[in-house]
């Protein structure tokens, strides 16, 4: 069962999505439609460390890419970062990036091995650090 939670930092123009469990295209589309529509931010980090992406195939990636592209107009200078740990997931994200580029997405895509290195690469302090300490 999939769970995707979103955390917002308006001061950083950042949304952090944390995904766990088996993730389907429907789960990603629902998160994008809900959060990119209501709370668009320039930077989005998808923490997929605890997610199972094995159900995502080419049609699923295309569907998610098209949905994200449709909402990119709501995001100023859209930048999306993916955090994954396994090699097959890295390849899947690279395929997603290529699909998005071919289909005209204006979003810049990056890949990092951890959320900490993603923040470092973005030049941002972790705005949710205190929240995670309390959890």
MMTF fields as JSON, N, C-alpha, C and O atoms, coordinates in Angstrom:
{
  "mmtfVersion": "1.0.0",
  "mmtfProducer": "UNKNOWN",
  "numBonds": 539,
  "numAtoms": 540,
  "numGroups": 135,
  "numChains": 1,
  "numModels": 1,
  "chainsPerModel": [1],
  "groupsPerChain": [135],
  "chainIdList": ["A"],
  "bondAtomList": [4, 2, 8, 6, 12, 10, 16, 14, 20, 18, 24, 22, 28, 26, 32, 30, 36, 34, 40, 38, 44, 42, 48, 46, 52, 50, 56, 54, 60, 58, 64, 62, 68, 66, 72, 70, 76, 74, 80, 78, 84, 82, 88, 86, 92, 90, 96, 94, 100, 98, 104, 102, 108, 106, 112, 110, 116, 114, 120, 118, 124, 122, 128, 126, 132, 130, 136, 134, 140, 138, 144, 142, 148, 146, 152, 150, 156, 154, 160, 158, 164, 162, 168, 166, 172, 170, 176, 174, 180, 178, 184, 182, 188, 186, 192, 190, 196, 194, 200, 198, 204, 202, 208, 206, 212, 210, 216, 214, 220, 218, 224, 222, 228, 226, 232, 230, 236, 234, 240, 238, 244, 242, 248, 246, 252, 250, 256, 254, 260, 258, 264, 262, 268, 266, 272, 270, 276, 274, 280, 278, 284, 282, 288, 286, 292, 290, 296, 294, 300, 298, 304, 302, 308, 306, 312, 310, 316, 314, 320, 318, 324, 322, 328, 326, 332, 330, 336, 334, 340, 338, 344, 342, 348, 346, 352, 350, 356, 354, 360, 358, 364, 362, 368, 366, 372, 370, 376, 374, 380, 378, 384, 382, 388, 386, 392, 390, 396, 394, 400, 398, 404, 402, 408, 406, 412, 410, 416, 414, 420, 418, 424, 422, 428, 426, 432, 430, 436, 434, 440, 438, 444, 442, 448, 446, 452, 450, 456, 454, 460, 458, 464, 462, 468, 466, 472, 470, 476, 474, 480, 478, 484, 482, 488, 486, 492, 490, 496, 494, 500, 498, 504, 502, 508, 506, 512, 510, 516, 514, 520, 518, 524, 522, 528, 526, 532, 530, 536, 534],
  "bondOrderList": [1, 1, 1, 1, 1, 1, 1, 1, 1, 1, 1, 1, 1, 1, 1, 1, 1, 1, 1, 1, 1, 1, 1, 1, 1, 1, 1, 1, 1, 1, 1, 1, 1, 1, 1, 1, 1, 1, 1, 1, 1, 1, 1, 1, 1, 1, 1, 1, 1, 1, 1, 1, 1, 1, 1, 1, 1, 1, 1, 1, 1, 1, 1, 1, 1, 1, 1, 1, 1, 1, 1, 1, 1, 1, 1, 1, 1, 1, 1, 1, 1, 1, 1, 1, 1, 1, 1, 1, 1, 1, 1, 1, 1, 1, 1, 1, 1, 1, 1, 1, 1, 1, 1, 1, 1, 1, 1, 1, 1, 1, 1, 1, 1, 1, 1, 1, 1, 1, 1, 1, 1, 1, 1, 1, 1, 1, 1, 1, 1, 1, 1, 1, 1, 1],
  "groupList": [{"groupName": "UNK", "atomNameList": ["N", "CA", "C", "O"], "elementList": ["N", "C", "C", "O"], "formalChargeList": [0, 0, 0, 0], "bondAtomList": [1, 0, 2, 1, 3, 2], "bondOrderList": [1, 1, 2], "singleLetterCode": "X", "chemCompType": "L-PEPTIDE LINKING"}],
  "groupTypeList": [0, 0, 0, 0, 0, 0, 0, 0, 0, 0, 0, 0, 0, 0, 0, 0, 0, 0, 0, 0, 0, 0, 0, 0, 0, 0, 0, 0, 0, 0, 0, 0, 0, 0, 0, 0, 0, 0, 0, 0, 0, 0, 0, 0, 0, 0, 0, 0, 0, 0, 0, 0, 0, 0, 0, 0, 0, 0, 0, 0, 0, 0, 0, 0, 0, 0, 0, 0, 0, 0, 0, 0, 0, 0, 0, 0, 0, 0, 0, 0, 0, 0, 0, 0, 0, 0, 0, 0, 0, 0, 0, 0, 0, 0, 0, 0, 0, 0, 0, 0, 0, 0, 0, 0, 0, 0, 0, 0, 0, 0, 0, 0, 0, 0, 0, 0, 0, 0, 0, 0, 0, 0, 0, 0, 0, 0, 0, 0, 0, 0, 0, 0, 0, 0, 0],
  "groupIdList": [1, 2, 3, 4, 5, 6, 7, 8, 9, 10, 11, 12, 13, 14, 15, 16, 17, 18, 19, 20, 21, 22, 23, 24, 25, 26, 27, 28, 29, 30, 31, 32, 33, 34, 35, 36, 37, 38, 39, 40, 41, 42, 43, 44, 45, 46, 47, 48, 49, 50, 51, 52, 53, 54, 55, 56, 57, 58, 59, 60, 61, 62, 63, 64, 65, 66, 67, 68, 69, 70, 71, 72, 73, 74, 75, 76, 77, 78, 79, 80, 81, 82, 83, 84, 85, 86, 87, 88, 89, 90, 91, 92, 93, 94, 95, 96, 97, 98, 99, 100, 101, 102, 103, 104, 105, 106, 107, 108, 109, 110, 111, 112, 113, 114, 115, 116, 117, 118, 119, 120, 121, 122, 123, 124, 125, 126, 127, 128, 129, 130, 131, 132, 133, 134, 135],
  "secStructList": [7, 7, 3, 3, 3, 3, 3, 3, 3, 4, 4, 4, 6, 3, 3, 3, 3, 3, 3, 3, 3, 3, 7, 7, 2, 2, 2, 2, 2, 2, 2, 2, 2, 2, 2, 2, 2, 2, 1, 7, 7, 1, 3, 3, 3, 3, 3, 3, 3, 3, 3, 3, 7, 6, 6, 7, 7, 2, 2, 2, 2, 2, 2, 2, 2, 2, 2, 2, 2, 2, 2, 4, 4, 4, 1, 6, 6, 7, 3, 3, 3, 3, 3, 7, 7, 1, 2, 2, 2, 2, 2, 2, 2, 2, 2, 2, 2, 2, 2, 2, 2, 2, 6, 6, 7, 7, 7, 3, 3, 3, 3, 3, 1, 1, 2, 2, 2, 2, 2, 2, 2, 2, 6, 7, 7, 7, 6, 6, 2, 2, 2, 2, 2, 2, 7],
  "xCoordList": [0.836, 0.0, 0.887, 1.841, 0.575, 1.368, 0.936, -0.235, 1.923, 1.649, 2.585, 3.803, 2.016, 2.811, 2.368, 1.205, 3.313, 3.014, 3.77, 4.866, 3.184, 3.795, 4.049, 3.225, 5.198, 5.593, 5.96, 6.666, 5.485, 5.708, 6.584, 6.496, 7.432, 8.205, 8.096, 8.913, 7.076, 6.931, 8.174, 8.5, 8.874, 10.069, 11.165, 11.94, 11.232, 12.238, 11.683, 12.413, 10.391, 9.712, 9.897, 10.219, 9.682, 10.002, 8.847, 8.177, 8.634, 7.753, 8.58, 9.31, 8.466, 9.116, 8.024, 7.147, 8.089, 7.195, 7.975, 9.101, 7.39, 7.992, 7.064, 5.906, 7.587, 6.785, 7.26, 8.456, 6.279, 6.573, 5.631, 4.507, 6.099, 5.269, 5.311, 6.099, 4.443, 4.376, 3.669, 2.491, 4.393, 3.896, 3.437, 4.166, 2.22, 1.653, 1.555, 1.659, 1.356, 1.182, 0.022, 0.112, -1.068, -2.225, -1.842, -2.347, -0.953, -0.512, 0.244, 0.013, 1.142, 1.938, 1.076, 1.227, 0.185, -0.719, -1.595, -1.781, -2.127, -2.968, -2.18, -2.694, -0.945, -0.112, 0.186, 0.122, 0.506, 0.806, -0.427, -0.343, -1.561, -2.791, -3.191, -3.607, -3.065, -3.453, -2.511, -2.958, -1.226, -0.266, 0.282, 0.494, 0.517, 1.011, -0.087, 0.206, -1.333, -2.432, -2.672, -2.87, -2.658, -2.998, -1.799, -1.945, -0.634, 0.553, 1.767, 2.732, 1.746, 2.887, 4.143, 4.076, 5.254, 6.534, 7.531, 7.372, 8.542, 9.558, 10.323, 10.601, 10.66, 11.485, 10.645, 9.903, 10.787, 10.125, 11.165, 11.943, 11.176, 12.019, 11.096, 10.173, 11.354, 10.633, 11.575, 12.503, 11.343, 12.13, 11.512, 10.463, 12.188, 11.672, 12.467, 12.402, 13.205, 14.046, 13.262, 13.75, 12.065, 11.278, 10.155, 9.211, 10.266, 9.224, 9.633, 10.807, 8.64, 8.809, 8.261, 7.054, 9.146, 8.765, 8.661, 8.597, 8.645, 8.704, 7.494, 7.571, 6.389, 5.187, 5.184, 4.288, 6.167, 6.188, 6.87, 8.056, 6.098, 6.619, 6.563, 6.218, 6.894, 6.944, 5.608, 5.608, 4.467, 3.2, 2.905, 2.354, 3.263, 3.035, 3.9, 3.422, 5.16, 6.059, 5.591, 5.677, 5.102, 4.597, 3.383, 3.253, 2.506, 1.308, 1.678, 1.123, 2.599, 3.04, 3.733, 3.5, 4.569, 5.271, 4.297, 4.468, 3.282, 2.29, 1.529, 1.263, 1.187, 0.485, 1.37, 0.919, 2.624, 3.548, 3.775, 3.829, 3.907, 4.108, 2.92, 3.101, 1.706, 0.504, 0.479, -0.062, 1.056, 1.08, 2.331, 2.429, 3.283, 4.529, 4.307, 5.106, 3.223, 2.924, 2.617, 2.72, 2.241, 1.958, 3.233, 3.201, 4.344, 5.598, 6.597, 6.88, 7.119, 8.122, 9.471, 9.946, 10.088, 11.373, 11.352, 12.138, 10.459, 10.287, 11.547, 12.227, 11.815, 12.993, 12.547, 12.004, 12.778, 12.368, 13.584, 14.392, 13.691, 14.797, 14.236, 13.237, 14.885, 14.51, 15.615, 16.8, 15.219, 16.157, 15.835, 14.772, 16.784, 16.603, 17.897, 18.964, 17.795, 18.985, 19.438, 20.627, 18.533, 18.902, 19.195, 18.604, 20.105, 20.526, 19.367, 19.284, 18.465, 17.338, 16.412, 15.804, 16.309, 15.496, 16.176, 15.507, 17.497, 18.228, 17.969, 17.75, 17.994, 17.731, 16.299, 16.053, 15.367, 13.959, 13.777, 13.039, 14.439, 14.343, 14.993, 14.487, 16.096, 16.74, 15.815, 15.753, 15.102, 14.123, 12.99, 12.569, 12.495, 11.442, 11.905, 11.158, 13.13, 13.687, 13.705, 13.319, 14.143, 14.217, 12.815, 12.604, 11.863, 10.476, 9.962, 9.34, 10.217, 9.747, 10.371, 9.687, 11.658, 12.332, 11.734, 11.442, 11.558, 11.011, 9.593, 9.193, 8.832, 7.442, 7.285, 6.17, 8.405, 8.358, 8.226, 7.747, 8.633, 8.553, 9.592, 10.747, 9.2, 10.151, 10.893, 11.718, 10.6, 11.169, 12.599, 12.929, 13.434, 14.806, 14.765, 14.161, 15.408, 15.389, 16.792, 17.773, 16.862, 18.13, 17.928, 16.81, 19.015, 18.979, 20.053, 21.207, 19.659, 20.595, 20.421, 19.357, 21.483, 21.404, 20.774, 20.448, 20.599, 19.976, 19.334, 19.668, 18.416, 17.77, 18.8, 18.754, 19.721, 20.749, 21.6, 21.872, 22.023, 22.829, 21.984, 22.507, 20.69, 19.801, 19.752, 19.885, 19.562, 19.544, 20.876, 20.915, 21.953, 23.277, 23.415, 23.884, 23.013, 23.089, 22.212, 22.535, 21.103, 20.188, 20.629, 20.098, 21.612, 22.069, 21.058, 20.957, 20.301, 19.26, 19.534, 20.11, 19.117, 19.088, 17.799, 16.808, 17.812, 16.632, 15.57, 15.731, 14.487, 13.467, 12.594, 11.817, 12.716, 11.885, 12.669, 12.142, 13.895, 14.769, 14.164, 14.19, 13.624, 13.034, 11.791, 11.558, 10.993, 9.796, 10.167, 9.505, 11.228, 11.617, 12.204, 12.06, 12.862, 13.409, 12.275, 12.414, 11.155, 10.024, 9.219, 8.525, 9.304, 8.494, 9.041, 8.468],
  "yCoordList": [-1.173, 0.0, 1.245, 1.335, 2.18, 3.4, 4.47, 4.591, 5.233, 6.412, 7.511, 7.331, 8.638, 9.792, 10.976, 11.379, 11.519, 12.691, 13.888, 13.74, 15.052, 16.28, 17.24, 17.385, 17.893, 18.897, 20.152, 20.076, 21.299, 22.557, 23.497, 23.571, 24.214, 25.308, 26.495, 26.646, 27.342, 28.511, 29.396, 29.978, 29.506, 30.349, 29.847, 30.643, 28.536, 27.947, 27.65, 27.176, 27.926, 27.584, 26.105, 25.713, 25.285, 23.871, 22.999, 23.307, 21.903, 20.839, 19.565, 19.23, 18.861, 17.568, 16.512, 16.528, 15.592, 14.441, 13.247, 12.994, 12.524, 11.306, 10.162, 10.128, 9.222, 8.096, 6.796, 6.545, 5.981, 4.669, 3.641, 3.961, 2.391, 1.309, 1.204, 1.872, 0.348, 0.127, 1.299, 1.55, 2.003, 3.22, 2.907, 2.314, 3.319, 3.174, 4.547, 5.569, 4.574, 5.843, 6.628, 7.847, 5.945, 6.622, 7.381, 8.478, 6.807, 7.455, 8.742, 9.771, 8.676, 9.846, 10.932, 12.113, 10.533, 11.491, 12.176, 13.392, 11.418, 12.004, 13.015, 14.088, 12.686, 13.61, 14.878, 15.984, 14.717, 15.874, 16.755, 17.972, 16.156, 16.934, 17.671, 18.828, 17.007, 17.596, 18.718, 19.805, 18.459, 19.382, 20.411, 21.562, 20.033, 21.014, 22.021, 23.17, 21.604, 22.521, 23.486, 24.679, 22.992, 23.821, 24.581, 25.718, 23.972, 24.575, 24.45, 23.775, 25.075, 24.927, 25.598, 26.714, 24.926, 25.486, 25.296, 24.407, 26.127, 26.026, 24.717, 24.071, 24.335, 23.144, 22.048, 22.277, 20.856, 19.685, 18.594, 18.291, 18.011, 16.844, 15.647, 15.693, 14.591, 13.33, 12.362, 11.842, 12.115, 11.151, 9.772, 9.441, 8.983, 7.665, 6.521, 5.385, 6.811, 5.815, 4.601, 3.475, 4.812, 3.698, 3.27, 2.596, 3.664, 3.357, 2.178, 1.983, 1.412, 0.322, 0.831, 1.021, 1.048, 1.61, 0.536, 0.859, -0.727, -1.834, -1.916, -2.557, -1.285, -1.323, -0.236, -0.21, 0.649, 1.751, 1.311, 0.98, 1.317, 0.974, 2.203, 3.291, 2.042, 3.172, 3.917, 5.144, 3.235, 3.976, 4.711, 5.812, 4.114, 4.764, 6.015, 7.061, 5.91, 7.063, 8.186, 9.363, 7.822, 8.812, 9.523, 10.741, 8.771, 9.359, 10.333, 11.428, 9.937, 10.807, 12.05, 13.162, 11.865, 12.98, 13.991, 15.199, 13.503, 14.399, 15.181, 16.372, 14.518, 15.191, 16.281, 17.408, 15.945, 16.921, 18.092, 19.243, 17.804, 18.871, 19.832, 21.046, 19.289, 20.13, 21.096, 22.196, 20.694, 21.545, 22.41, 23.265, 22.207, 22.971, 24.464, 25.28, 24.825, 26.251, 26.956, 28.179, 26.181, 26.747, 26.968, 27.614, 26.43, 26.474, 27.411, 27.261, 28.359, 29.274, 28.567, 28.04, 28.556, 27.863, 26.47, 26.192, 25.589, 24.296, 23.427, 23.249, 22.905, 22.057, 20.885, 21.08, 19.677, 18.485, 17.618, 17.346, 17.191, 16.366, 15.026, 14.97, 13.955, 12.61, 12.045, 12.186, 11.407, 10.764, 9.272, 8.849, 8.482, 7.035, 6.349, 6.962, 5.079, 4.385, 3.232, 2.913, 2.602, 1.424, 1.784, 2.711, 1.045, 1.321, 1.247, 2.07, 0.263, 0.156, 1.372, 1.766, 1.959, 3.167, 4.369, 5.232, 4.421, 5.49, 5.426, 6.454, 4.228, 4.062, 4.459, 5.078, 4.106, 4.46, 5.985, 6.523, 6.665, 8.126, 8.761, 9.756, 8.205, 8.722, 8.55, 9.422, 7.435, 7.22, 8.233, 8.802, 8.463, 9.46, 10.841, 11.562, 11.198, 12.491, 12.6, 13.631, 11.562, 11.575, 11.675, 12.436, 10.918, 10.994, 12.423, 12.967, 13.019, 14.379, 15.39, 16.289, 15.247, 16.154, 16.034, 17.04, 14.802, 14.556, 15.1, 15.551, 15.063, 15.508, 17.001, 17.483, 17.715, 19.168, 19.728, 20.85, 18.989, 19.503, 20.601, 20.439, 21.716, 22.784, 22.56, 23.381, 21.461, 21.183, 20.678, 19.878, 21.16, 20.673, 19.496, 19.598, 18.377, 17.177, 16.849, 16.953, 16.443, 16.057, 14.793, 14.466, 14.092, 12.827, 12.854, 13.191, 12.492, 12.464, 11.167, 10.549, 10.752, 9.512, 9.668, 8.67, 10.907, 11.119, 12.505, 13.378, 12.685, 13.988, 15.025, 16.174, 14.629, 15.562, 16.075, 17.273, 15.195, 15.647, 16.456, 17.324, 16.181, 16.978, 18.416, 19.356, 18.594, 19.942, 20.644, 21.823, 19.906, 20.47, 20.901, 22.004, 20.043, 20.35, 21.521, 22.252, 21.697, 22.807, 24.1, 25.176, 23.975, 25.14, 25.589, 26.779, 24.632, 24.939, 24.226, 23.139, 24.848, 24.176, 23.361, 23.726, 22.278, 21.415, 22.127, 22.247, 22.603, 23.334, 22.436, 22.933, 21.121, 20.19, 19.421, 18.489, 19.798, 19.097, 18.985, 17.914, 20.081, 20.084, 19.209, 18.533, 19.215, 18.369, 16.903, 16.147, 16.492, 15.094, 14.699, 13.55, 15.626, 15.325, 15.014, 14.146, 15.728, 15.532, 14.286, 13.747, 13.828, 12.674, 11.362, 10.311],
  "zCoordList": [0.0, 0.0, 0.0, 0.773, -0.849, -1.002, -0.011, 0.352, 0.407, 1.218, 0.731, 0.7, 0.355, -0.055, 0.796, 0.771, 1.544, 2.363, 1.788, 1.247, 1.91, 1.404, 2.549, 3.451, 2.502, 3.481, 2.697, 1.691, 3.155, 2.442, 3.245, 4.471, 2.522, 3.101, 2.149, 1.24, 2.362, 1.489, 1.474, 0.44, 2.608, 2.685, 1.743, 1.213, 1.536, 0.642, -0.747, -1.617, -0.963, -2.231, -2.534, -3.656, -1.491, -1.551, -1.073, -0.088, -1.796, -1.336, -1.252, -2.185, -0.14, 0.041, 0.067, 0.93, -0.892, -0.901, -0.364, -0.794, 0.56, 1.091, 0.726, 1.142, -0.059, -0.545, 0.098, 0.239, 0.483, 1.066, 0.482, 0.097, 0.419, -0.085, -1.606, -2.276, -2.127, -3.571, -4.23, -3.979, -5.066, -5.703, -7.123, -7.918, -7.413, -8.752, -9.405, -8.726, -10.714, -11.422, -10.822, -10.678, -10.47, -9.867, -8.6, -8.359, -7.787, -6.548, -6.848, -6.213, -7.815, -8.176, -8.814, -8.503, -9.698, -10.346, -9.294, -9.343, -8.356, -7.305, -6.474, -6.158, -6.121, -5.341, -6.14, -5.603, -7.398, -8.25, -8.399, -8.233, -8.707, -8.9, -7.619, -7.666, -6.501, -5.225, -4.81, -4.444, -4.865, -4.276, -5.26, -4.878, -6.506, -7.474, -7.807, -8.14, -7.72, -7.981, -6.847, -7.081, -5.614, -4.448, -3.879, -3.429, -3.896, -3.276, -4.187, -3.828, -5.338, -6.241, -5.664, -5.15, -5.751, -5.329, -6.466, -7.302, -6.486, -7.531, -7.439, -8.45, -6.215, -6.0, -5.361, -4.406, -5.916, -5.353, -5.151, -6.056, -3.974, -3.702, -3.498, -2.685, -4.238, -4.065, -3.368, -3.988, -2.078, -1.309, -1.541, -0.99, -2.368, -2.762, -2.128, -2.599, -1.08, -0.427, 0.054, -0.044, 0.568, 1.121, 0.181, 0.592, -1.071, -2.047, -2.925, -3.238, -3.304, -4.265, -5.599, -5.75, -6.553, -7.854, -8.941, -10.127, -8.543, -9.506, -10.438, -11.486, -10.078, -10.923, -12.005, -12.848, -11.986, -12.95, -14.246, -14.262, -15.32, -16.633, -17.535, -17.075, -18.796, -19.725, -19.822, -19.725, -20.01, -20.04, -18.73, -18.75, -17.603, -16.303, -16.178, -15.738, -16.56, -16.486, -17.411, -17.06, -18.579, -19.53, -18.948, -19.071, -18.321, -17.71, -16.591, -16.505, -15.753, -14.651, -15.217, -14.743, -16.211, -16.836, -17.436, -17.266, -18.132, -18.737, -17.668, -17.834, -16.591, -15.492, -14.886, -14.682, -14.601, -14.013, -14.965, -14.533, -16.25, -17.248, -17.258, -17.357, -17.155, -17.15, -15.964, -16.071, -14.848, -13.654, -13.575, -12.695, -14.47, -14.401, -14.606, -14.147, -15.293, -15.498, -14.174, -14.08, -13.154, -11.833, -11.015, -9.968, -11.498, -10.747, -11.433, -12.622, -10.692, -11.244, -11.305, -10.299, -12.488, -12.695, -12.065, -11.159, -12.536, -11.879, -11.871, -12.882, -10.696, -10.473, -9.607, -8.52, -10.089, -9.352, -9.082, -9.97, -7.834, -7.376, -6.921, -6.204, -7.344, -6.923, -6.044, -6.35, -4.953, -4.041, -4.038, -3.584, -4.559, -4.624, -4.188, -4.194, -3.81, -3.329, -4.216, -4.235, -4.949, -5.734, -7.193, -7.746, -7.798, -9.173, -10.165, -11.077, -9.999, -10.932, -10.844, -11.839, -9.661, -9.503, -10.158, -10.727, -10.076, -10.756, -12.254, -12.896, -12.806, -14.237, -14.581, -15.617, -13.72, -13.921, -13.922, -14.748, -13.013, -12.937, -14.165, -14.683, -14.629, -15.847, -17.05, -17.917, -17.104, -18.172, -18.062, -19.069, -16.854, -16.624, -17.091, -17.752, -16.747, -17.158, -18.681, -19.232, -19.354, -20.814, -21.423, -22.367, -20.891, -21.366, -21.208, -22.121, -20.07, -19.795, -20.751, -21.239, -21.018, -21.951, -23.356, -24.002, -23.815, -25.153, -25.274, -26.347, -24.185, -24.212, -23.86, -23.662, -23.786, -23.661, -22.266, -22.102, -21.261, -19.894, -19.68, -20.075, -19.059, -18.756, -17.434, -17.033, -16.772, -15.451, -15.561, -16.437, -14.661, -14.521, -13.543, -12.475, -13.907, -13.064, -12.568, -13.304, -11.284, -10.675, -9.86, -9.463, -9.617, -8.895, -7.814, -8.08, -6.577, -5.45, -4.669, -4.712, -3.946, -3.168, -1.787, -1.144, -1.321, -0.011, 0.02, -0.781, 0.951, 1.103, 1.551, 1.112, 2.416, 2.897, 1.736, 1.661, 0.833, -0.308, -1.285, -1.983, -1.342, -2.196, -1.685, -2.468, -0.377, 0.192, -0.067, -0.417, 0.11, -0.128, -1.593, -1.873, -2.513, -3.937, -4.343, -5.279, -3.638, -3.9, -3.208, -3.482, -2.305, -1.552, -0.515, -0.216, 0.042, 1.022, 2.34, 2.368, 3.408, 4.707, 4.752, 4.119, 5.488, 5.61, 6.446, 7.661, 5.821, 6.581, 7.458, 8.273, 7.297, 8.046, 9.107, 9.715, 9.325, 10.262, 11.659, 12.265, 12.164, 13.504, 13.564, 14.566, 12.505, 12.461, 12.574, 13.284, 11.875, 11.888, 13.239, 13.657, 13.926, 15.249, 16.233, 17.094, 16.096, 17.011, 16.679, 17.541, 15.447, 15.013, 15.496, 15.21]
}
